[in-house]
């Protein structure tokens, strides 16, 4: 039942139309006692329309039963607030626009046209604008978002520092109260802005005058400190100091940046500071360009001599160009310089040299020597001096000691028998056997970083002296006077020279000289012998692709037999007159290369970090596997890469010009 003081009674009926309008607006002094028990929600809407005089449009999807119990009389505004609360409980909202109230599902409310207000209102679903004074609106949105329903709209408008919210009146009222508690005077901070072009004194004076006029409406009488900020100039560093809350500091920074711009230069001379290119190289290129321009102008005017229209000089100390030219030529030069002074790409070249060698050698033979006082003697020897050295040790009187000394330098196994008789027959027989297996696995990974179209080289090895000549002056006598030799030192080791050229599509053309050399000991040569493997080529590769430059796969088999004719061919017994040997050598040598284009700081930092961490892991592994003769904290180890980066960024932040 629904009762009023004026005894107005509303009978429940089924709502059959979507447009409900009250015939006349009731007086705000009227009171209503509301009691609904399992009543259709459309009957409630009809009653509210009659009681408030509002025109209400109901969505066909609005359905349901409501229960409302009121213990005290309600005025017309209170009745409408109760109606809005009932709709919210059942998932519906009232959107008021142009004097018409639309009852719709709350999920579709945010896309409906609604009244926009900057003041609190009791309307059902509205769009409200809240102006902030101290806190940036964008920073307050993440704080308020969890406090509003999912279907509500909440956004920040930075230019006016305002928050736009679309929600029910009750929720907007609650959000506004929260904002009033938060949007108090912010914590003041100080920023230092170092100027590059403008004068700090002039900038501060201009900003103060503008702020005074803005606050006083044109009469420059207001005090700058009343606005909640202060601004000052530091002549020594040409910097501007700003103190205030976040909003004020952000506004003043924008003004300072706008004022700190280079002035338009007058006259025919200007200075262009380069960031990446070399001023000397660019000046040389511009000189040729200007010469060509003058020649073309002379051809057009049919003159025999060209006129110089501009002069470009390079200042190496500041890496700048000093250009003297007419305004039209100056624009051409500046456009050319802007295209030349760019960050050039780099190429990280990683070479891989793999050499696997296997040597299998076998030797077996019998050597003998005899002689007597009657002048009869004979021998069967490999002519390597071992048999003679052993026999000499026995004849020298040292006996076993002399023979042992001679055999000490002989590889493999040896077994011999001999007799030395000064008055009769003497002999020495030696059995030698040798089997040798040698495996060699060499892996070298030289790498280098270079600019596009710049040659780079890396040499890892030794400077070995080579004798190139000698001179001796006897002065007409037999004793040499002032003898000397000429020596030339050459690099022996691993040498890599690369000149990369980056093409379109991230392909790279590389001129490569790869050399691997080492020194070989030899008693057959009069000087040092070097083994050398060299590749000189020009290749085309994609970015990050590993390609093979060249290689060598070689199998070498050498067999040799030394014997006494006829006697060495006798079965079994011929072994006493024969020595045989077999040498099998397999060599696998491959050279690979992988170029990587480095266009920005991120890629360069990643490549450097990988190499850095690899070296650090090797140091840590060496410290863990080493002999514990030194404390771990004494052994040098690179710091972690991230710690090193943070340290460098900290140094940079101490001198960074905060803006």
XYZ file of C-alpha atoms in Angstrom:
659
model
C 0.000 0.000 0.000
C 1.106 3.587 -0.698
C -0.192 6.359 1.514
C 0.313 10.111 1.653
C -0.739 12.828 4.020
C -3.152 14.051 1.359
C -4.638 10.532 1.203
C -3.468 9.974 -2.362
C -3.621 6.226 -3.175
C -1.936 4.511 -6.121
C -3.445 1.202 -7.236
C -1.019 -1.413 -8.560
C -1.431 -2.090 -12.277
C 0.594 -3.749 -15.001
C 2.747 -1.272 -16.925
C 1.970 -1.711 -20.607
C 3.791 1.203 -22.202
C 7.407 2.313 -22.256
C 6.751 6.047 -21.780
C 5.492 7.006 -18.332
C 4.681 10.633 -17.497
C 3.138 12.154 -14.394
C 0.234 14.515 -15.009
C 1.474 17.129 -12.600
C 4.526 17.651 -10.448
C 3.799 17.228 -6.744
C 4.873 19.723 -4.127
C 8.228 19.136 -2.373
C 6.311 19.424 0.938
C 4.247 16.347 0.148
C 5.278 13.245 2.034
C 4.958 9.604 1.118
C 4.936 6.372 3.082
C 6.050 3.648 0.691
C 5.402 -0.088 1.131
C 5.800 -2.530 -1.771
C 5.607 -6.295 -1.318
C 6.682 -8.351 -4.344
C 5.465 -5.615 -6.665
C 6.387 -5.336 -10.323
C 9.165 -2.790 -10.777
C 7.177 -1.065 -13.537
C 4.469 -0.214 -11.001
C 7.129 1.441 -8.868
C 8.311 3.456 -11.882
C 4.707 4.533 -12.614
C 4.265 5.642 -9.026
C 7.509 7.642 -8.988
C 6.564 9.332 -12.260
C 3.200 10.385 -10.758
C 4.782 11.515 -7.490
C 7.681 13.532 -8.977
C 6.111 14.682 -12.212
C 9.096 13.413 -14.243
C 8.863 11.934 -17.710
C 10.385 8.451 -17.568
C 11.272 6.180 -20.495
C 11.604 2.504 -19.536
C 13.744 0.009 -21.432
C 11.731 -3.138 -22.352
C 14.456 -5.189 -20.669
C 13.626 -3.652 -17.260
C 11.781 -6.389 -15.376
C 11.614 -7.739 -11.847
C 9.831 -7.692 -8.492
C 10.700 -5.227 -5.726
C 10.182 -5.145 -1.961
C 10.278 -1.769 -0.210
C 9.369 -0.939 3.392
C 9.372 2.662 4.660
C 8.820 3.330 8.388
C 8.677 7.118 8.076
C 7.194 9.541 5.582
C 9.457 10.675 2.702
C 9.498 13.973 0.860
C 9.435 14.055 -2.923
C 13.262 14.430 -3.286
C 13.760 11.658 -0.719
C 11.327 9.462 -2.600
C 13.288 9.993 -5.841
C 16.574 9.141 -4.076
C 14.977 5.950 -2.742
C 13.837 5.152 -6.277
C 17.393 5.528 -7.593
C 18.720 3.239 -4.846
C 16.122 0.581 -5.694
C 17.172 0.687 -9.362
C 20.840 0.296 -8.413
C 20.072 -2.762 -6.261
C 18.335 -4.434 -9.213
C 21.080 -3.554 -11.725
C 19.349 -0.594 -13.410
C 20.109 3.121 -13.499
C 18.204 6.302 -14.338
C 19.939 8.467 -16.925
C 18.554 12.010 -17.029
C 19.081 14.067 -20.183
C 17.084 17.021 -21.497
C 14.406 16.719 -18.793
C 13.701 13.069 -19.612
C 14.692 10.146 -17.382
C 15.665 6.847 -19.056
C 15.643 3.651 -16.967
C 18.101 1.219 -18.556
C 20.527 -1.547 -17.675
C 23.598 -0.180 -15.873
C 25.987 -1.929 -18.334
C 24.670 0.192 -21.210
C 24.458 3.425 -19.231
C 27.969 4.700 -19.955
C 27.256 4.938 -23.695
C 23.976 6.839 -23.254
C 23.676 10.602 -23.474
C 23.532 12.094 -19.972
C 23.707 15.517 -18.367
C 27.184 16.908 -17.703
C 27.664 18.734 -14.425
C 30.509 20.230 -12.419
C 28.384 20.360 -9.227
C 26.874 17.660 -7.074
C 23.388 16.566 -8.108
C 20.857 13.924 -7.209
C 20.379 12.831 -10.835
C 20.511 9.088 -11.376
C 23.337 8.491 -13.870
C 25.334 11.540 -14.950
C 28.703 12.637 -16.276
C 30.548 14.750 -13.718
C 33.703 16.886 -14.146
C 35.956 17.283 -11.100
C 38.653 19.948 -11.264
C 41.922 19.199 -9.402
C 44.102 21.883 -7.886
C 47.290 20.234 -6.657
C 47.613 16.643 -7.888
C 48.018 15.559 -11.505
C 44.787 13.954 -12.707
C 46.593 11.141 -14.547
C 48.251 9.971 -11.318
C 44.942 9.890 -9.419
C 43.127 7.624 -11.902
C 44.861 4.352 -10.773
C 43.890 5.177 -7.165
C 40.210 5.825 -7.938
C 39.642 3.052 -10.496
C 39.135 0.219 -7.907
C 36.579 2.411 -6.053
C 34.075 2.746 -8.928
C 31.913 0.049 -10.544
C 33.235 -1.767 -13.589
C 30.631 -0.212 -15.886
C 31.446 3.335 -14.745
C 33.692 5.556 -16.855
C 36.713 7.291 -15.299
C 39.297 9.289 -17.285
C 41.788 12.133 -16.862
C 42.098 15.227 -19.047
C 45.664 16.502 -18.683
C 45.401 19.992 -20.308
C 42.896 21.227 -17.691
C 43.980 18.751 -14.984
C 40.442 17.428 -14.535
C 38.805 14.041 -13.966
C 35.731 12.998 -15.970
C 33.510 10.386 -14.300
C 30.232 8.867 -15.483
C 28.368 7.060 -12.702
C 25.417 7.324 -10.366
C 24.992 10.449 -8.260
C 25.731 8.603 -5.005
C 28.959 7.104 -6.308
C 30.087 10.436 -7.754
C 29.393 12.123 -4.422
C 31.542 9.522 -2.650
C 34.409 9.866 -5.185
C 34.281 13.650 -4.867
C 34.640 13.429 -1.084
C 37.679 11.150 -1.501
C 39.274 13.549 -3.992
C 38.753 16.482 -1.634
C 40.706 14.617 1.028
C 43.537 13.728 -1.395
C 43.767 16.904 -3.483
C 45.506 18.952 -0.831
C 48.726 20.917 -1.167
C 51.274 18.517 -2.656
C 54.793 17.995 -1.327
C 57.078 20.625 -2.721
C 60.212 19.671 -4.629
C 62.937 21.514 -6.480
C 63.975 20.897 -10.073
C 67.088 22.268 -11.744
C 66.894 22.977 -15.480
C 70.165 23.784 -17.228
C 69.597 26.021 -20.246
C 71.410 25.514 -23.536
C 70.446 28.581 -25.539
C 68.581 31.171 -23.435
C 69.811 33.269 -20.485
C 68.582 32.068 -17.094
C 68.012 35.642 -15.815
C 65.937 36.616 -18.834
C 63.844 33.449 -18.670
C 63.079 33.887 -14.953
C 62.178 37.573 -15.347
C 59.880 36.828 -18.273
C 58.089 33.992 -16.459
C 57.620 36.129 -13.331
C 56.041 38.919 -15.373
C 53.711 36.500 -17.133
C 52.646 34.865 -13.853
C 52.009 38.215 -12.183
C 49.844 39.385 -15.066
C 47.946 36.098 -15.113
C 47.134 36.269 -11.399
C 46.282 39.980 -11.273
C 44.362 40.081 -14.554
C 46.852 42.357 -16.280
C 48.065 44.518 -13.380
C 51.500 43.205 -12.445
C 51.120 43.635 -8.692
C 50.617 40.116 -7.326
C 53.299 38.322 -5.351
C 54.812 35.252 -7.063
C 55.038 33.326 -3.826
C 51.273 33.362 -3.317
C 50.805 30.904 -6.207
C 52.630 28.082 -4.372
C 55.859 28.096 -6.340
C 59.129 29.987 -6.608
C 61.538 30.332 -9.505
C 65.132 31.597 -9.469
C 68.119 31.857 -11.806
C 71.668 30.584 -11.243
C 74.014 32.704 -13.370
C 77.092 30.560 -12.720
C 75.635 27.440 -14.372
C 72.972 29.243 -16.449
C 70.286 27.148 -14.781
C 66.716 27.767 -13.638
C 65.593 26.476 -10.217
C 61.864 25.735 -9.764
C 60.329 24.941 -6.370
C 56.696 23.955 -5.907
C 54.161 21.171 -6.193
C 53.984 18.770 -9.100
C 51.351 20.635 -11.115
C 53.097 23.985 -10.842
C 56.500 22.512 -11.656
C 55.159 20.707 -14.733
C 53.558 23.928 -16.018
C 56.711 25.996 -15.483
C 58.961 23.373 -17.072
C 56.895 23.566 -20.248
C 57.373 27.331 -20.359
C 61.140 27.065 -19.771
C 61.575 24.491 -22.542
C 59.654 26.679 -24.943
C 61.872 29.678 -24.165
C 65.135 27.704 -24.294
C 65.405 27.497 -28.083
C 68.167 28.791 -30.360
C 67.615 32.178 -31.911
C 67.364 32.649 -35.628
C 70.899 33.552 -36.692
C 71.489 36.643 -38.770
C 74.302 37.323 -41.175
C 76.072 34.929 -43.520
C 78.015 32.877 -40.942
C 76.762 30.062 -38.729
C 78.168 27.277 -36.583
C 76.834 23.736 -36.981
C 77.730 21.302 -34.180
C 77.969 17.678 -35.272
C 76.895 14.751 -33.105
C 78.188 11.697 -34.946
C 80.212 12.611 -38.023
C 83.738 14.034 -38.072
C 83.849 17.768 -38.804
C 87.034 17.395 -40.883
C 85.523 14.673 -43.086
C 82.215 16.515 -43.530
C 84.019 19.765 -44.388
C 85.989 17.947 -47.086
C 82.807 16.491 -48.574
C 81.011 19.846 -48.468
C 83.964 21.493 -50.192
C 83.570 19.153 -53.146
C 79.784 19.635 -53.157
C 80.124 23.419 -53.218
C 82.681 23.163 -56.006
C 80.218 21.138 -58.069
C 77.428 23.625 -57.334
C 79.626 26.510 -58.480
C 80.510 24.629 -61.665
C 76.836 24.000 -62.438
C 75.998 27.656 -61.848
C 78.811 28.689 -64.158
C 77.495 26.383 -66.889
C 74.008 27.860 -66.577
C 75.238 31.463 -66.841
C 77.725 30.672 -69.655
C 80.617 31.967 -67.568
C 84.123 30.638 -67.942
C 84.991 30.730 -64.257
C 82.964 29.460 -61.336
C 82.127 31.702 -58.410
C 82.588 30.389 -54.878
C 79.218 30.803 -53.122
C 80.186 29.450 -49.679
C 83.141 28.579 -47.448
C 83.150 25.693 -44.957
C 85.775 25.326 -42.223
C 86.108 22.548 -39.643
C 86.832 23.129 -35.944
C 88.264 19.880 -34.577
C 88.212 21.030 -30.934
C 84.396 21.312 -30.870
C 83.689 19.012 -33.831
C 81.770 21.819 -35.499
C 81.460 23.355 -38.966
C 81.794 27.092 -39.533
C 79.814 27.929 -42.660
C 79.841 31.291 -44.468
C 77.258 31.444 -47.234
C 74.231 33.242 -48.598
C 70.892 32.322 -46.977
C 69.729 30.147 -49.881
C 73.042 28.263 -50.032
C 73.066 28.024 -46.227
C 69.794 26.099 -46.270
C 71.222 23.661 -48.807
C 74.331 23.105 -46.698
C 72.300 22.579 -43.518
C 70.110 20.024 -45.275
C 73.177 18.111 -46.508
C 74.800 18.212 -43.050
C 71.603 16.922 -41.409
C 71.676 13.864 -43.677
C 75.401 13.251 -43.195
C 75.444 13.704 -39.414
C 73.536 10.542 -38.521
C 74.177 7.668 -36.195
C 76.001 5.098 -38.305
C 75.341 1.428 -37.913
C 78.085 -0.854 -36.627
C 78.963 -4.450 -37.401
C 80.079 -7.028 -34.861
C 82.192 -9.622 -36.691
C 82.825 -12.948 -34.953
C 85.232 -15.379 -36.603
C 85.575 -19.043 -35.642
C 88.710 -21.010 -36.542
C 88.560 -24.756 -35.928
C 91.607 -26.955 -36.571
C 91.551 -30.678 -35.772
C 94.702 -32.668 -36.499
C 95.469 -36.360 -35.884
C 98.950 -37.885 -36.349
C 99.585 -41.663 -36.153
C 103.233 -42.734 -36.533
C 104.933 -46.160 -36.221
C 108.631 -47.099 -36.550
C 110.516 -50.406 -36.140
C 114.109 -51.238 -37.058
C 117.497 -52.799 -36.108
C 120.769 -50.898 -36.284
C 124.256 -52.406 -35.750
C 127.902 -51.406 -35.923
C 131.144 -53.445 -35.643
C 134.911 -52.988 -36.024
C 138.177 -54.809 -35.114
C 141.895 -54.109 -35.014
C 142.458 -55.734 -38.411
C 140.637 -52.852 -40.141
C 137.377 -54.682 -40.772
C 134.184 -52.656 -39.967
C 130.546 -52.349 -41.042
C 127.172 -50.784 -40.013
C 123.412 -50.619 -40.654
C 122.004 -47.288 -39.398
C 119.082 -44.829 -39.849
C 121.611 -41.985 -39.972
C 119.850 -40.030 -37.186
C 122.884 -40.138 -34.885
C 121.392 -42.269 -32.097
C 123.510 -45.386 -32.775
C 126.676 -43.322 -33.044
C 125.938 -41.486 -29.813
C 125.396 -44.707 -27.877
C 128.577 -46.268 -29.285
C 130.538 -43.115 -28.542
C 129.331 -43.219 -24.949
C 130.593 -46.766 -24.589
C 133.967 -45.988 -26.180
C 134.414 -42.892 -24.066
C 134.911 -44.970 -20.995
C 131.688 -43.976 -19.270
C 130.168 -47.417 -19.902
C 126.489 -47.653 -18.953
C 126.306 -43.991 -17.944
C 127.435 -42.861 -21.388
C 124.930 -45.118 -23.190
C 122.087 -43.965 -20.903
C 122.846 -40.338 -21.638
C 122.710 -41.010 -25.357
C 119.389 -42.905 -25.171
C 117.724 -40.283 -22.977
C 116.877 -38.097 -25.990
C 115.623 -40.987 -28.140
C 111.773 -41.253 -28.373
C 110.134 -44.665 -28.129
C 111.707 -47.885 -26.889
C 115.252 -49.160 -27.462
C 117.026 -52.436 -26.678
C 120.683 -53.011 -27.454
C 123.710 -55.216 -26.833
C 127.349 -54.303 -27.367
C 130.969 -55.029 -26.423
C 133.934 -52.741 -26.527
C 137.343 -54.442 -26.618
C 140.412 -52.266 -27.096
C 142.556 -55.289 -28.228
C 140.003 -57.146 -30.338
C 136.573 -57.228 -31.957
C 133.996 -54.559 -30.863
C 130.322 -54.321 -31.833
C 127.024 -52.564 -30.903
C 123.479 -53.599 -31.972
C 120.359 -51.482 -31.203
C 116.663 -52.426 -31.617
C 114.337 -49.356 -31.805
C 110.486 -49.265 -31.772
C 108.178 -46.264 -31.711
C 104.388 -45.694 -31.933
C 103.121 -42.109 -31.663
C 99.527 -40.805 -31.570
C 98.996 -37.027 -31.509
C 95.589 -35.293 -31.429
C 95.311 -31.529 -31.795
C 92.089 -29.537 -31.399
C 92.483 -25.776 -31.753
C 89.530 -23.393 -31.485
C 89.989 -19.630 -31.857
C 87.164 -17.091 -31.810
C 88.459 -13.597 -32.573
C 85.799 -10.863 -32.750
C 85.790 -7.146 -33.403
C 83.330 -4.246 -33.675
C 83.610 -1.601 -36.367
C 81.590 1.135 -38.035
C 79.963 0.612 -41.399
C 82.508 1.021 -44.247
C 85.429 1.240 -41.788
C 88.290 -1.255 -41.780
C 89.092 -2.925 -38.476
C 91.765 -5.443 -37.560
C 92.733 -7.554 -34.582
C 96.092 -9.279 -34.070
C 96.657 -11.860 -31.338
C 100.150 -13.331 -31.401
C 103.823 -12.468 -31.167
C 106.337 -10.347 -33.031
C 108.969 -12.837 -34.206
C 112.375 -11.531 -35.393
C 113.440 -12.671 -38.858
C 116.996 -12.255 -40.143
C 116.896 -10.301 -43.403
C 120.615 -9.620 -44.003
C 124.110 -9.275 -42.514
C 127.249 -7.222 -43.131
C 130.859 -7.701 -42.087
C 133.730 -5.292 -42.771
C 137.215 -6.808 -42.464
C 139.026 -3.558 -43.220
C 141.622 -5.365 -45.339
C 142.599 -7.701 -42.517
C 141.430 -11.093 -41.338
C 139.554 -9.953 -38.226
C 135.922 -8.853 -38.851
C 135.219 -5.220 -38.008
C 131.770 -3.890 -37.044
C 129.719 -6.980 -37.953
C 125.927 -6.538 -37.810
C 122.692 -8.208 -38.930
C 119.392 -6.675 -40.075
C 116.266 -7.969 -38.297
C 112.617 -7.555 -39.295
C 109.853 -8.310 -36.810
C 106.677 -9.847 -38.154
C 103.368 -10.720 -36.498
C 102.872 -14.426 -35.960
C 99.518 -15.602 -34.591
C 95.892 -14.827 -35.485
C 95.129 -11.783 -37.653
C 91.642 -10.688 -38.725
C 90.963 -7.673 -40.966
C 87.409 -6.811 -41.979
C 85.804 -3.950 -43.925
C 81.990 -4.318 -43.751
C 79.424 -2.537 -45.905
C 75.750 -2.681 -44.918
C 73.313 -2.877 -47.834
C 69.545 -2.643 -48.038
C 67.703 -5.588 -46.568
C 70.271 -6.092 -43.773
C 72.784 -7.817 -46.043
C 76.488 -7.184 -45.477
C 79.371 -7.185 -47.936
C 82.671 -7.904 -46.185
C 86.250 -7.713 -47.396
C 88.063 -10.207 -45.173
C 91.692 -11.096 -44.605
C 92.042 -14.008 -42.173
C 95.508 -15.323 -41.312
C 96.676 -17.980 -38.852
C 100.417 -18.546 -38.486
C 102.780 -20.194 -36.007
C 106.486 -20.951 -35.650
C 107.857 -24.431 -36.328
C 111.181 -25.656 -34.959
C 113.353 -27.288 -37.599
C 116.985 -28.289 -37.702
C 116.976 -28.504 -41.492
C 116.418 -24.776 -42.110
C 118.915 -22.000 -41.568
C 116.276 -19.708 -39.984
C 112.833 -19.788 -38.373
C 110.061 -21.582 -40.261
C 106.438 -20.370 -39.960
C 103.267 -22.250 -40.823
C 100.717 -19.955 -42.429
C 97.029 -20.339 -43.336
C 95.490 -17.270 -44.954
C 92.130 -16.414 -46.574
C 91.574 -13.212 -48.546
C 88.048 -12.888 -49.919
C 84.944 -10.736 -50.331
C 81.652 -12.285 -49.216
C 77.971 -11.339 -48.956
C 76.112 -12.425 -45.835
C 72.802 -11.758 -44.120
C 72.611 -10.216 -40.684
C 73.400 -12.790 -37.981
C 74.086 -15.605 -40.467
C 77.088 -17.884 -39.960
C 78.913 -18.735 -43.180
C 82.038 -20.730 -43.988
C 84.894 -18.784 -45.562
C 87.076 -21.724 -46.494
C 88.910 -24.693 -45.126
C 91.274 -27.595 -45.644
C 90.575 -31.311 -45.336
C 93.782 -33.266 -45.861
C 94.825 -36.918 -45.387
C 98.550 -37.672 -45.660
C 100.081 -41.174 -45.516
C 103.851 -41.681 -45.638
C 105.544 -45.105 -45.581
C 109.271 -45.632 -45.680
C 111.693 -48.611 -45.601
C 115.465 -48.488 -45.124
C 117.339 -51.765 -45.743
C 120.509 -53.390 -46.950
C 120.034 -54.678 -50.525
C 119.354 -58.410 -50.771
C 119.984 -58.986 -47.064
C 116.967 -56.888 -46.066
C 114.663 -59.017 -48.218
C 115.504 -62.325 -46.483
C 112.436 -63.624 -44.604
C 112.665 -63.155 -40.804
C 116.411 -62.695 -40.880
C 116.010 -59.621 -43.075
C 114.654 -57.669 -40.062
C 118.246 -57.351 -38.866
C 119.084 -55.365 -41.979
C 115.867 -53.333 -42.332
C 114.054 -50.374 -40.653
C 110.468 -49.368 -41.577
C 108.160 -46.526 -40.601
C 104.597 -45.353 -41.264
C 103.233 -41.802 -40.706
C 99.479 -41.059 -41.099
C 98.369 -37.422 -40.717
C 94.798 -36.081 -40.949
C 94.110 -32.331 -40.900
C 90.716 -30.580 -40.770
C 90.775 -26.768 -40.856
C 87.622 -24.647 -41.181
C 87.057 -20.885 -40.898
C 83.565 -19.529 -40.131
C 82.353 -15.951 -39.739
C 79.177 -14.346 -38.432
C 78.405 -10.622 -38.833
C 75.771 -8.887 -36.668
C 74.446 -5.417 -37.443
C 74.351 -3.119 -34.409
C 72.012 -0.215 -35.104
C 71.079 0.996 -31.624
C 72.228 1.001 -28.033
C 70.016 -1.931 -27.037
C 71.637 -4.379 -29.475
C 75.122 -3.129 -28.588
C 74.458 -3.519 -24.880
C 73.153 -7.065 -25.409
C 76.242 -8.110 -27.389
C 78.565 -6.550 -24.823
C 76.695 -8.152 -21.933
C 77.029 -11.634 -23.470
C 80.830 -11.307 -23.858
C 81.142 -9.684 -20.435
C 79.211 -12.408 -18.623
C 81.187 -15.127 -20.434
C 84.496 -13.697 -19.185
C 83.095 -13.316 -15.686
C 81.909 -16.951 -15.648
C 85.401 -18.062 -16.705
C 86.915 -16.080 -13.827
C 84.464 -17.534 -11.321
C 85.089 -21.072 -12.599
C 88.836 -20.549 -12.359
C 88.511 -19.290 -8.808
C 86.364 -22.255 -7.792
C 88.631 -24.842 -9.482
C 91.937 -23.229 -8.484
C 94.324 -24.221 -5.726
C 93.300 -22.747 -2.373
C 96.512 -20.806 -1.824
C 94.852 -17.376 -1.989
C 91.569 -16.141 -0.487
C 88.683 -15.838 -2.930
C 88.119 -12.163 -2.148
C 91.680 -11.359 -3.268
C 91.429 -12.977 -6.703
C 90.219 -10.427 -9.301
C 86.710 -10.992 -10.680
C 84.659 -8.711 -12.903
C 81.569 -7.234 -11.220
C 78.163 -8.435 -12.355
C 76.998 -6.759 -15.564
C 73.781 -5.366 -14.086
C 75.672 -3.917 -11.115
C 78.078 -2.248 -13.524
C 75.199 -0.785 -15.558
C 73.470 0.530 -12.423
C 76.724 2.107 -11.291
C 77.179 3.872 -14.650
C 73.560 5.049 -14.656
C 74.013 6.392 -11.137
C 77.028 8.395 -12.268
C 75.036 9.700 -15.220
C 72.057 10.664 -13.012
C 74.297 12.750 -10.731
C 75.124 15.022 -13.661
C 71.820 14.644 -15.523
C 69.914 17.795 -16.312
C 66.442 17.029 -14.936
C 63.714 18.501 -17.010
